[in-house]
PDB file of C-alpha atoms in Angstrom:
ATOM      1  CA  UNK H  19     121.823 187.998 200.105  1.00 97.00           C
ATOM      2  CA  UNK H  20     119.422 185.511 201.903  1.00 97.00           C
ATOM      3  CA  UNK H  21     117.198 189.078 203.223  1.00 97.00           C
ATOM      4  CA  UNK H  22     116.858 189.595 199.612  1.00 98.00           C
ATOM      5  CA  UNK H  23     116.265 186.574 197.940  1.00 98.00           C
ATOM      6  CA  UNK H  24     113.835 185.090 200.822  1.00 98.00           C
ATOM      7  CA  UNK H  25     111.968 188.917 201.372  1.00 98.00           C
ATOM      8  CA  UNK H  26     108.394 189.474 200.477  1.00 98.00           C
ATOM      9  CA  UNK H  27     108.961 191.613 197.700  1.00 98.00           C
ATOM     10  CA  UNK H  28     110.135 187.911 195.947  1.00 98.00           C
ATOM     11  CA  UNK H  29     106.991 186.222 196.584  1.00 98.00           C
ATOM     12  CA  UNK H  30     109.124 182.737 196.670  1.00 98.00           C
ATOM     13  CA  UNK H  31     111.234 182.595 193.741  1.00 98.00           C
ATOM     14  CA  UNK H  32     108.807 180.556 191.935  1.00 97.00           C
ATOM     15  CA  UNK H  33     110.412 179.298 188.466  1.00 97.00           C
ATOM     16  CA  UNK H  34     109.216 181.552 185.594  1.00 97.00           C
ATOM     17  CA  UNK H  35     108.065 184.429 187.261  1.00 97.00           C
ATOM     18  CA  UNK H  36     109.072 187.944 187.173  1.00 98.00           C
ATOM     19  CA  UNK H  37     110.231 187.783 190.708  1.00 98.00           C
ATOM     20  CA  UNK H  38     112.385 184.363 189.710  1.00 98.00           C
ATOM     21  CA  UNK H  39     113.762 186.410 187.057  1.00 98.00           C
ATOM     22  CA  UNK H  40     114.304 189.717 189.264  1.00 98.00           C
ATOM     23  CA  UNK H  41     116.549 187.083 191.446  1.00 98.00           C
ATOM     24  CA  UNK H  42     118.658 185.988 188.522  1.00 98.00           C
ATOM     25  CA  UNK H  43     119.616 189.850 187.775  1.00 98.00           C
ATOM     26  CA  UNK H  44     120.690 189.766 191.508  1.00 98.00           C
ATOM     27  CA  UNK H  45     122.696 187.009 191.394  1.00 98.00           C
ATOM     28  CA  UNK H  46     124.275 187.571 187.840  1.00 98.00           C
ATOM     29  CA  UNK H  47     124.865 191.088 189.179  1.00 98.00           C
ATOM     30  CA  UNK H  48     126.691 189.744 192.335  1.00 97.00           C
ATOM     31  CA  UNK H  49     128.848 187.493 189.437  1.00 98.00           C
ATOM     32  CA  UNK H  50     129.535 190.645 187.699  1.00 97.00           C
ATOM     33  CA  UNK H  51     130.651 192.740 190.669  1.00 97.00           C
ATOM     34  CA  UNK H  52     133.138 189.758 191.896  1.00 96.00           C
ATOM     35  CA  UNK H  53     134.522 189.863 188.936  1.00 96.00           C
ATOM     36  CA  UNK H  54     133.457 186.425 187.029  1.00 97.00           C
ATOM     37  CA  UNK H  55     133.428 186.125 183.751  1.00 96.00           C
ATOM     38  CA  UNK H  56     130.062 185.737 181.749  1.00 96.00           C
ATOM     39  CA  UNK H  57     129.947 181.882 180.492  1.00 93.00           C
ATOM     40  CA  UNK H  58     129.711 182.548 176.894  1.00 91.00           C
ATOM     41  CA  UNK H  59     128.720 186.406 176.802  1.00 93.00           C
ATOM     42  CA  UNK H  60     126.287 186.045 179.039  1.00 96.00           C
ATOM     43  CA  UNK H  61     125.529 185.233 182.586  1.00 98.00           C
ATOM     44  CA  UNK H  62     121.776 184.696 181.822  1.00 98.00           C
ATOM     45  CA  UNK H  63     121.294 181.161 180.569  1.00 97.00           C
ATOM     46  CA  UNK H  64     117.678 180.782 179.508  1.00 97.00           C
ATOM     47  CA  UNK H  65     116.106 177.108 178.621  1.00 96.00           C
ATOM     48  CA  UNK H  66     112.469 176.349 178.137  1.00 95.00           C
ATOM     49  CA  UNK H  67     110.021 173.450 179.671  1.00 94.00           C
ATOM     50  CA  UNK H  68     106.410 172.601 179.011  1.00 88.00           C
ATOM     51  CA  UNK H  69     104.237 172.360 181.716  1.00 76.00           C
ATOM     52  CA  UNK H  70     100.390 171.299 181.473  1.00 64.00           C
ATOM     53  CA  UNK H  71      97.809 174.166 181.786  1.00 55.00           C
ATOM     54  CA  UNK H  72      95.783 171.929 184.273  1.00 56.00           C
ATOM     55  CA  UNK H  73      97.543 171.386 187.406  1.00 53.00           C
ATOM     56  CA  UNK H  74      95.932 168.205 188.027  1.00 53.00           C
ATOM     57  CA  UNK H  75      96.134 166.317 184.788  1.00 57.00           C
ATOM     58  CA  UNK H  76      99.559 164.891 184.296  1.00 54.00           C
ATOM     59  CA  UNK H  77      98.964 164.118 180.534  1.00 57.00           C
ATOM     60  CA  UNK H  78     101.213 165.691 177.650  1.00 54.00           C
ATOM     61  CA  UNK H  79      98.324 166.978 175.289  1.00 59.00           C
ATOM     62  CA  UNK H  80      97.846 170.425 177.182  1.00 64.00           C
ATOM     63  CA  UNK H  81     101.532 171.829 177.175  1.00 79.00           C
ATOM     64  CA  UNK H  82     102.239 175.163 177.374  1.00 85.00           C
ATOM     65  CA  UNK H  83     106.104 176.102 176.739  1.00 91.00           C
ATOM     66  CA  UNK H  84     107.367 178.551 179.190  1.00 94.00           C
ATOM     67  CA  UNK H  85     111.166 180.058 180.025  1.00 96.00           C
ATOM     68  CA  UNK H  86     113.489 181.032 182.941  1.00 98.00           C
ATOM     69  CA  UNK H  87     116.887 180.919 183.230  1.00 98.00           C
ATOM     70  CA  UNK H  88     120.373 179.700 184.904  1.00 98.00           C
ATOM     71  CA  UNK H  89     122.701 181.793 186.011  1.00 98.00           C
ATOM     72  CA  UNK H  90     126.353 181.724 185.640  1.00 98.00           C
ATOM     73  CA  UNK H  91     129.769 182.985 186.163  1.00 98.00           C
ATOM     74  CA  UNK H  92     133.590 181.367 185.106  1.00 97.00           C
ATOM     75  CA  UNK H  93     136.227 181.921 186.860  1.00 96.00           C
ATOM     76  CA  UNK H  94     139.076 181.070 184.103  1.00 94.00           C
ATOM     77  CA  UNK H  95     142.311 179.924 185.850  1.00 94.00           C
ATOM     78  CA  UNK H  96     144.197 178.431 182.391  1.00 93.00           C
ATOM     79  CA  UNK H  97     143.454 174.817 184.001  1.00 94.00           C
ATOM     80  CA  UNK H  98     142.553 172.053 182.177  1.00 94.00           C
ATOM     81  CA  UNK H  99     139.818 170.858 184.240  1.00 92.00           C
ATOM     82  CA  UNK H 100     137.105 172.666 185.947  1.00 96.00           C
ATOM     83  CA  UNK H 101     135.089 172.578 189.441  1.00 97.00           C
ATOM     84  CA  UNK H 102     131.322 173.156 189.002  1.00 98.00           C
ATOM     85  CA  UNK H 103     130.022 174.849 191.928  1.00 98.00           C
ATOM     86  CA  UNK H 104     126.068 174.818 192.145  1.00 98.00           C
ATOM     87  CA  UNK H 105     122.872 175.915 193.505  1.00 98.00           C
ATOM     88  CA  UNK H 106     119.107 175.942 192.859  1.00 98.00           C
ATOM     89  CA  UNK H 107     117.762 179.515 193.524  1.00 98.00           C
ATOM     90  CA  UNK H 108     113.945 179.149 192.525  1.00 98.00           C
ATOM     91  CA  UNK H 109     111.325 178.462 195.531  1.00 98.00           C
ATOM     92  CA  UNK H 110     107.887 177.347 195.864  1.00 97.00           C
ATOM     93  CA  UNK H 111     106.654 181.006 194.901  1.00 97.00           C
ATOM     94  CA  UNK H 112     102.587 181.463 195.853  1.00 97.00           C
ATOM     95  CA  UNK H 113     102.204 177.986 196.406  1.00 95.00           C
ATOM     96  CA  UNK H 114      99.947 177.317 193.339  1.00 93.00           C
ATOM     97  CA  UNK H 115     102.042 174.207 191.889  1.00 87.00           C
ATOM     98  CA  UNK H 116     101.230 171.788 195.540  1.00 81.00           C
ATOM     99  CA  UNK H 117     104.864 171.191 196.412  1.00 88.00           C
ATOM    100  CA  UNK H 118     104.534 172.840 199.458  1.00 92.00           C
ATOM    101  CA  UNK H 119     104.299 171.124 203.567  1.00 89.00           C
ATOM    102  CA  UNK H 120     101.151 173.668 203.844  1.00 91.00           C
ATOM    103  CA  UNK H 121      97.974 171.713 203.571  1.00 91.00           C
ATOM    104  CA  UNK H 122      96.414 174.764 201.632  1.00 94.00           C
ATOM    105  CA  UNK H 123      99.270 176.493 200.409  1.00 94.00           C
ATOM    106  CA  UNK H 124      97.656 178.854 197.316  1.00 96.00           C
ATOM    107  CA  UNK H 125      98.256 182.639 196.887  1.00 96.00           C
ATOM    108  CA  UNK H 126     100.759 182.334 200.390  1.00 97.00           C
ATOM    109  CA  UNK H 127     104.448 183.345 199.662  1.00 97.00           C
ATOM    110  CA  UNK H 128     106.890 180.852 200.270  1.00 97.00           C
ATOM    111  CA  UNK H 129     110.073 182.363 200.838  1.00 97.00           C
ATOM    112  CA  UNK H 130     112.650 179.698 201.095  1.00 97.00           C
ATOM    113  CA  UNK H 131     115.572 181.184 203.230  1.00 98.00           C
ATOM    114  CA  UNK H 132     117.212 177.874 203.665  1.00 98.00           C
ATOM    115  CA  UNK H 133     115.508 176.304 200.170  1.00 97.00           C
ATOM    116  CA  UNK H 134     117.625 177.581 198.532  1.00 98.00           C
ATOM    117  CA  UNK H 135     118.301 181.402 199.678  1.00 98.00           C
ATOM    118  CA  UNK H 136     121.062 179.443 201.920  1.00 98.00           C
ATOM    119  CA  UNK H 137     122.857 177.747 199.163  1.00 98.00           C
ATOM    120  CA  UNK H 138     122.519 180.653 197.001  1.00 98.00           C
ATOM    121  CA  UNK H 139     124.176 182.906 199.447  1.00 98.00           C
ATOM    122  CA  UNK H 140     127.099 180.498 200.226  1.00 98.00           C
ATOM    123  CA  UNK H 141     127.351 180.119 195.966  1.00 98.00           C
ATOM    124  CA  UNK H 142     127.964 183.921 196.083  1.00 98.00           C
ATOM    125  CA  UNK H 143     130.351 183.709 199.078  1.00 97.00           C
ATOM    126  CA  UNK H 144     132.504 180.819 197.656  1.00 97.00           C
ATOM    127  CA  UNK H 145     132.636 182.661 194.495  1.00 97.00           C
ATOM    128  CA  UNK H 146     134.117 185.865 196.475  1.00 96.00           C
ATOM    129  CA  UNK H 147     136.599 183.878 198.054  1.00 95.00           C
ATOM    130  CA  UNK H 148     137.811 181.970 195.048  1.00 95.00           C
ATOM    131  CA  UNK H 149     137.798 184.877 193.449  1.00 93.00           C
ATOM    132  CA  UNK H 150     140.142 186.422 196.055  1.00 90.00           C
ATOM    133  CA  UNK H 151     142.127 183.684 196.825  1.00 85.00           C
ATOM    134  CA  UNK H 152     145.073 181.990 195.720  1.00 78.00           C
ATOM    135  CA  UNK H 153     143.859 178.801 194.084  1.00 80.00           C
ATOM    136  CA  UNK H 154     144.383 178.989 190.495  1.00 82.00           C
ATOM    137  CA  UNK H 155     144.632 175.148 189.759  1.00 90.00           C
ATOM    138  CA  UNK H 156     141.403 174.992 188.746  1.00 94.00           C
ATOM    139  CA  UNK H 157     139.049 176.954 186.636  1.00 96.00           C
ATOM    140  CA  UNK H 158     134.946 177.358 188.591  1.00 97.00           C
ATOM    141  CA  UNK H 159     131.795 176.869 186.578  1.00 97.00           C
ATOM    142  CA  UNK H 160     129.563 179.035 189.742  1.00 98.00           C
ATOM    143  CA  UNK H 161     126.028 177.882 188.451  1.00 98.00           C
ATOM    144  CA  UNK H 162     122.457 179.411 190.104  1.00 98.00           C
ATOM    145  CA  UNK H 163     119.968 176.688 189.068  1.00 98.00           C
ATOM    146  CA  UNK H 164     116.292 177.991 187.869  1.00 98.00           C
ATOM    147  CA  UNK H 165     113.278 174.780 187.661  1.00 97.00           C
ATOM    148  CA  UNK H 166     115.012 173.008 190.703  1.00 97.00           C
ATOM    149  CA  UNK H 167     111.557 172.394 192.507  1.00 96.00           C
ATOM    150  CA  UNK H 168     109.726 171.375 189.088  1.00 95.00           C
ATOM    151  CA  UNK H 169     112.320 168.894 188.737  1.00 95.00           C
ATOM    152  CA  UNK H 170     115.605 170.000 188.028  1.00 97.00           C
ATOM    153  CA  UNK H 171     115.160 171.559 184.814  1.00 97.00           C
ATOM    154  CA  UNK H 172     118.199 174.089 184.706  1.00 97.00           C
ATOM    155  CA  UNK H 173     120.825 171.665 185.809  1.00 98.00           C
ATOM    156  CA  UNK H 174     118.938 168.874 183.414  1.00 97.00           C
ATOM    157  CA  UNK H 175     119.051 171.260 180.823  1.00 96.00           C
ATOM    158  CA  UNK H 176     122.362 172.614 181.168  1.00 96.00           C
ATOM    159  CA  UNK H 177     123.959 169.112 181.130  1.00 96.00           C
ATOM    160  CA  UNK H 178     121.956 167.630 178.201  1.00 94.00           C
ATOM    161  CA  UNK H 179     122.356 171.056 175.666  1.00 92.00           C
ATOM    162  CA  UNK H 180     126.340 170.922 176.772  1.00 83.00           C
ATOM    163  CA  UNK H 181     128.068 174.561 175.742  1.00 88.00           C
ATOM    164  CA  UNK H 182     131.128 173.388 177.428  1.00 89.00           C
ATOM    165  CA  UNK H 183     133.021 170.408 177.363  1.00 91.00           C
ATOM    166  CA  UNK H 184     131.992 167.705 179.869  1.00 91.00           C
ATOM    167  CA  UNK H 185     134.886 165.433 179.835  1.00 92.00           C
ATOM    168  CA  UNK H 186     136.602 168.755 181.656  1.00 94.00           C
ATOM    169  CA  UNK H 187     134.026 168.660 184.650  1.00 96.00           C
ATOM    170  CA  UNK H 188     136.530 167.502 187.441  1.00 96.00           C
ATOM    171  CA  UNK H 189     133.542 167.404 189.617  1.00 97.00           C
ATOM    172  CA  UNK H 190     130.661 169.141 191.325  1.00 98.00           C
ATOM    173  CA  UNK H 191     129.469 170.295 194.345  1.00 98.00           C
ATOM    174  CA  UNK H 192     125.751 171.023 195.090  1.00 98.00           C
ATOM    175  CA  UNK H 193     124.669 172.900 198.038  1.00 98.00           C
ATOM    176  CA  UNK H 194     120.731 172.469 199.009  1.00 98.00           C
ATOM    177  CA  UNK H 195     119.447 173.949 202.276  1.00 98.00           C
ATOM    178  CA  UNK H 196     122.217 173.998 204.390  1.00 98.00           C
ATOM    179  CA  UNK H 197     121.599 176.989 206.500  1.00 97.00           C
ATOM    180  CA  UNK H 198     120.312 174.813 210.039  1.00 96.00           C
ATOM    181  CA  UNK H 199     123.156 173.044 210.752  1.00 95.00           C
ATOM    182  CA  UNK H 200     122.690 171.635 214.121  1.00 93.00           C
ATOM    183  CA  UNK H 201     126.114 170.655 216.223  1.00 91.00           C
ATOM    184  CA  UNK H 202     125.189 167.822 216.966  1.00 92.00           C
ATOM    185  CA  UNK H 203     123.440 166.117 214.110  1.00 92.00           C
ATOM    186  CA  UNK H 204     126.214 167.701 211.702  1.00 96.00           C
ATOM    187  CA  UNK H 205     125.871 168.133 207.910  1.00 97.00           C
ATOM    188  CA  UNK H 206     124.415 165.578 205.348  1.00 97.00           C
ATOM    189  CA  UNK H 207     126.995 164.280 202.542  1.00 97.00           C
ATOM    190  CA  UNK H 208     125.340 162.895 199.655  1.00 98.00           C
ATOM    191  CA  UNK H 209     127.508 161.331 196.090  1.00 98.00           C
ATOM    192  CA  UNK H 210     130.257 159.946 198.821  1.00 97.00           C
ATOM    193  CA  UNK H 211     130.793 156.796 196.544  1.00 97.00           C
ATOM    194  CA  UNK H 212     131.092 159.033 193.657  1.00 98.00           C
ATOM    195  CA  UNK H 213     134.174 159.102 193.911  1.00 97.00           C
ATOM    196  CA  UNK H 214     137.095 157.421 195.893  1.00 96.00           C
ATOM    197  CA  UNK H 215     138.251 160.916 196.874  1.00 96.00           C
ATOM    198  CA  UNK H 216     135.635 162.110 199.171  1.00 97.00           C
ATOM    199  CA  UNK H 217     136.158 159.624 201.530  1.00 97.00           C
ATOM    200  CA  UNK H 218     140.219 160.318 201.662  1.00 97.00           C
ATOM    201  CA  UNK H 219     139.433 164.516 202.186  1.00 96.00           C
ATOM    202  CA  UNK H 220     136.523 164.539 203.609  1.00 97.00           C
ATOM    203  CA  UNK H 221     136.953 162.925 206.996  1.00 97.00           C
ATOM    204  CA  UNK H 222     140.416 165.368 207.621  1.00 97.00           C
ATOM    205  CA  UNK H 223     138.512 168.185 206.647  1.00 96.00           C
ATOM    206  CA  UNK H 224     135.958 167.812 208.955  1.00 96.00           C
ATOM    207  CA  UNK H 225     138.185 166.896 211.721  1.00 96.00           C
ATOM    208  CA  UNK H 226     139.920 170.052 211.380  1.00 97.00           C
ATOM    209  CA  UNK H 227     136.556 172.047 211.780  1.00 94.00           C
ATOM    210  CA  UNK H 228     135.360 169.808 214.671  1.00 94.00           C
ATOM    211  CA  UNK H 229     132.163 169.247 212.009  1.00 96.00           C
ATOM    212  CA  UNK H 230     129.990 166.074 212.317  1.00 97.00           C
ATOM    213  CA  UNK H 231     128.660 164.720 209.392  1.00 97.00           C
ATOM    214  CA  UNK H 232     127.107 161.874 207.905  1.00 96.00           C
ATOM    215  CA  UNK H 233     126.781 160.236 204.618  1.00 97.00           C
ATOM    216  CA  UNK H 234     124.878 159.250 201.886  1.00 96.00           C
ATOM    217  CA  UNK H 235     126.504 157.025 199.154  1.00 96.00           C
ATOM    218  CA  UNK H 236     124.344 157.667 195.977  1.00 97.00           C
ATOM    219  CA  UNK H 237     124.648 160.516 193.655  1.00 97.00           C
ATOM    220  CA  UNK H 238     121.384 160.161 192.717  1.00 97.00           C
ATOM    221  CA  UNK H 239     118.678 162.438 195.314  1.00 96.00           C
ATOM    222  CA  UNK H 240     116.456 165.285 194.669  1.00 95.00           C
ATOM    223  CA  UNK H 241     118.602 168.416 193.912  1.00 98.00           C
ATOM    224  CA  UNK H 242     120.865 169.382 191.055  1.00 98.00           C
ATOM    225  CA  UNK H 243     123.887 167.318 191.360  1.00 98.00           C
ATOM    226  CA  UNK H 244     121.620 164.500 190.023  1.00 98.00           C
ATOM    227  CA  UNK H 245     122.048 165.532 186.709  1.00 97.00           C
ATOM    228  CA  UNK H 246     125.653 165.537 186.826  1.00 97.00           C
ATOM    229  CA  UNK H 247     125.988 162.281 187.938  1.00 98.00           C
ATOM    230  CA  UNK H 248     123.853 160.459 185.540  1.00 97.00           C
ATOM    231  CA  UNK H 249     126.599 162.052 183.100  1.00 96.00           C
ATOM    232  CA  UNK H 250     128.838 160.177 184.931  1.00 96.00           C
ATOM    233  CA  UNK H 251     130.460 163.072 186.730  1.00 97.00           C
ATOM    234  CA  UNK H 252     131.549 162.828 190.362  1.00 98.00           C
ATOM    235  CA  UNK H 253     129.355 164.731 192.655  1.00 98.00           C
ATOM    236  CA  UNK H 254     129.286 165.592 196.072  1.00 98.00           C
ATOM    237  CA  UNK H 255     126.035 167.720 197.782  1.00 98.00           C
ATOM    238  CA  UNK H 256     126.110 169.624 201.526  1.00 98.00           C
ATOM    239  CA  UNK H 257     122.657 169.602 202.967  1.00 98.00           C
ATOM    240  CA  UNK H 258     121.869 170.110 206.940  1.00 97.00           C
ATOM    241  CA  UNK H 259     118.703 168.517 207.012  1.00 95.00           C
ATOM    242  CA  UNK H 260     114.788 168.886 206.323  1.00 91.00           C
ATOM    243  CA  UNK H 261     112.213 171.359 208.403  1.00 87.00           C
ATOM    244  CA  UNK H 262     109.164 172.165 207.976  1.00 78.00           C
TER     245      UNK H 262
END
């Protein structure tokens, strides 16, 4: 999954463009073939943004509406409450928007294996293994963000045009670049005083996987789980660190 969604052929995932959307058949494909359920008929969610014409004037007056689209599968367990599981899958595409560390970055793909190929993959493989395994407790919103570099627009989106019930959100857990995880350093934990929870499972958990890890309190950052939090619903993201 991370050879496809970070190859060439992509040209980075960048939000809106046919390769973004060539990605979101992948992934809603991969939903399909597990055997999720398509979130109200569909596993294609599509919202729309503006975005100015001129890169370099940040005024509203020259708006031009575009689309792209989440993607997302339910796994229905009969629970009352359900786990939202999420990842951004759009990258920096050609370069042409200036997010990028490259001091002249235009018309050069950016192919974003760990931003966000890596959580992307590990979306589809905790999918599979929900999927296959015996926890039924919970139902599993499994949610491929689109707009995540432009400023989380699908997760923003999603959350503010609710088509599902958010008082029912037990929480949920972002996963943004974690595909270096160095030993030593161990894995980022952002939202820990989110809730009172993480810091009773959390620690154990770790401990049983010999996994060092450090944390951040605030739910607020810059990736997806964000936008759940400032609807006041616990969050808790994995992240193993920035590169260039």
């Amino acid at each position: 999954n991370i050879s496809f969604l970070a190859s060439d052929d992509l040209k980075g995932r960048g939000t809106s463009s046919p390769e973004e959307k060539q990605s979101a058949d992948y992934i809603a494909l991969g939903f399909k073939s597990l055997g999720l359920k398509p979130f109200n008929n569909s596993y294609l969610k599509s919202f729309s943004y503006k975005k100015s014409l001129n890169p370099h004037d940040s005024s509203t007056k020259d708006l031009k509406e575009k689309f792209s689209q989440n993607v997302v599968g339910f796994l229905d367990n009969g629970s009352p409450y359900t786990i939202v599981v999420g990842a951004h899958y759009d990258h920096l595409g050609l370069g042409f928007d200036h997010n990028s560390l490259d001091p002249n970055p235009e018309n050069k793909i950016h192919n974003g294996a760990d931003d966000n190929a890596s959580g992307t993959s590990a979306l589809i493989e905790i999918a599979r293994r929900l999927k296959s395994g015996s926890d039924t407790h919970n139902n599993y919103l499994i949610m491929a963000f689109s707009g995540e570099e432009k400023g989380l627009l699908g997760s923003n989106y999603f959350i503010k045009h609710p088509t599902f019930d958010k008082k029912k959100m037990n929480y949920m857990i972002n996963m943004d670049m974690i595909g270096r995880l160095d030993a030593q350093k161990g894995i980022i934990v952002s939202g820990w005083c989110t809730s009172k929870v993480w810091g009773k499972l959390i620690p154990d958990l770790a401990k049983r996987q010999n996994l060092k890890y450090t944390v951040d309190s605030s739910g607020v950052g810059a990736s997806d789980h964000t936008s759940f939090y400032l609807k006041n619903i616990p969050v808790v993201q994995f992240f193993t660190g920035g590169h260039g």
